[in-house]
Amino acid sequence: MSKSAHETGVAAATEKTFGCTVGVINEPGCFLLFKNRDLSAEYALNGNITFHSTPDRFSLKGYNLENTGAEGVSIGVNRSGVCVANTHVASNRDVTYDVLCEAILSNVKKQDDLLLVVKDFISGHALQGGRIIVAAPGWGILLEVFEKDFQMEPVKNRTVITNHFSLLHPIPPRNPDDRKSSLQRLETASGAIDGIKNLGGVKSLLRSHVPEKGLCSICVHSERVLTESSHIISIDGECIRWHWLRGNPCENDYSTKDLFKKA
């Protein structure tokens, strides 16, 4: 990967600040995939929340800050119970990883499908830098992508990710405050996730203000970044549900939507 490519991605990312906390609890009798989507205040306050539904998939559309348009998938699930959710690391003018997430939801029905789908997609596209959890009851994968590079590894049954790579080569920090936020949110969520037993515990985590209400808490509040919306996918037997709210989780209640029966 060239130095100029890194610099291009980092320079673009510093202009538009955003975060996201994503995680999964994937144990017998308890499957919960969750995401707080954090955006710069100018975007979060615009209410750019768009859902996309088909007979076999349901998702929150991604938001490409380079062209200010909704595209791809930010978090979603298909009828096979395969879920995706992503976090941002670096911007440039390449295709967003949200579009890759849409391809995954459209084409992955079991774990063995994933590598082929990712290789095929990246053979034809360079991507912005992102981290993606792909999971279904019984398995989970962390996928990191940037330009034409990607790495994958299995994840633990209880896993959280924020906004810095762990598999690909590090990218220089976009902004010291953003790096601090990513590390603090990861520390908070990783320390709490082992104690979560159910949906209510995930909601409490997504409302967390540890160490204090602000840029570094999981429920993000600052002058330049806010939690725009919060989403939880639960799979209980064959029943797939979506729990979501608009705005900061600490200030709003979740609504629940029954999606479809797992195939």
Short mmCIF file of N, CA and C in Angstrom, two decimals, residues 107 217 219 230 263:
data_model
loop_
_atom_site.label_atom_id
_atom_site.label_comp_id
_atom_site.label_asym_id
_atom_site.label_seq_id
_atom_site.Cartn_x
_atom_site.Cartn_y
_atom_site.Cartn_z
N ASN A 107 -25.29 -12.27 -0.84
CA ASN A 107 -24.70 -13.49 -1.39
C ASN A 107 -24.19 -14.50 -0.37
N SER A 217 -17.42 8.58 25.25
CA SER A 217 -18.39 7.61 25.76
C SER A 217 -19.04 6.88 24.59
N CYS A 219 -22.23 6.20 24.12
CA CYS A 219 -23.29 7.11 23.70
C CYS A 219 -22.62 8.48 23.55
N SER A 230 -29.16 4.12 16.93
CA SER A 230 -28.67 2.92 17.60
C SER A 230 -29.51 1.73 17.14
N ALA A 263 -34.40 -18.67 7.67
CA ALA A 263 -34.56 -19.77 6.73
C ALA A 263 -33.77 -20.99 7.20
#
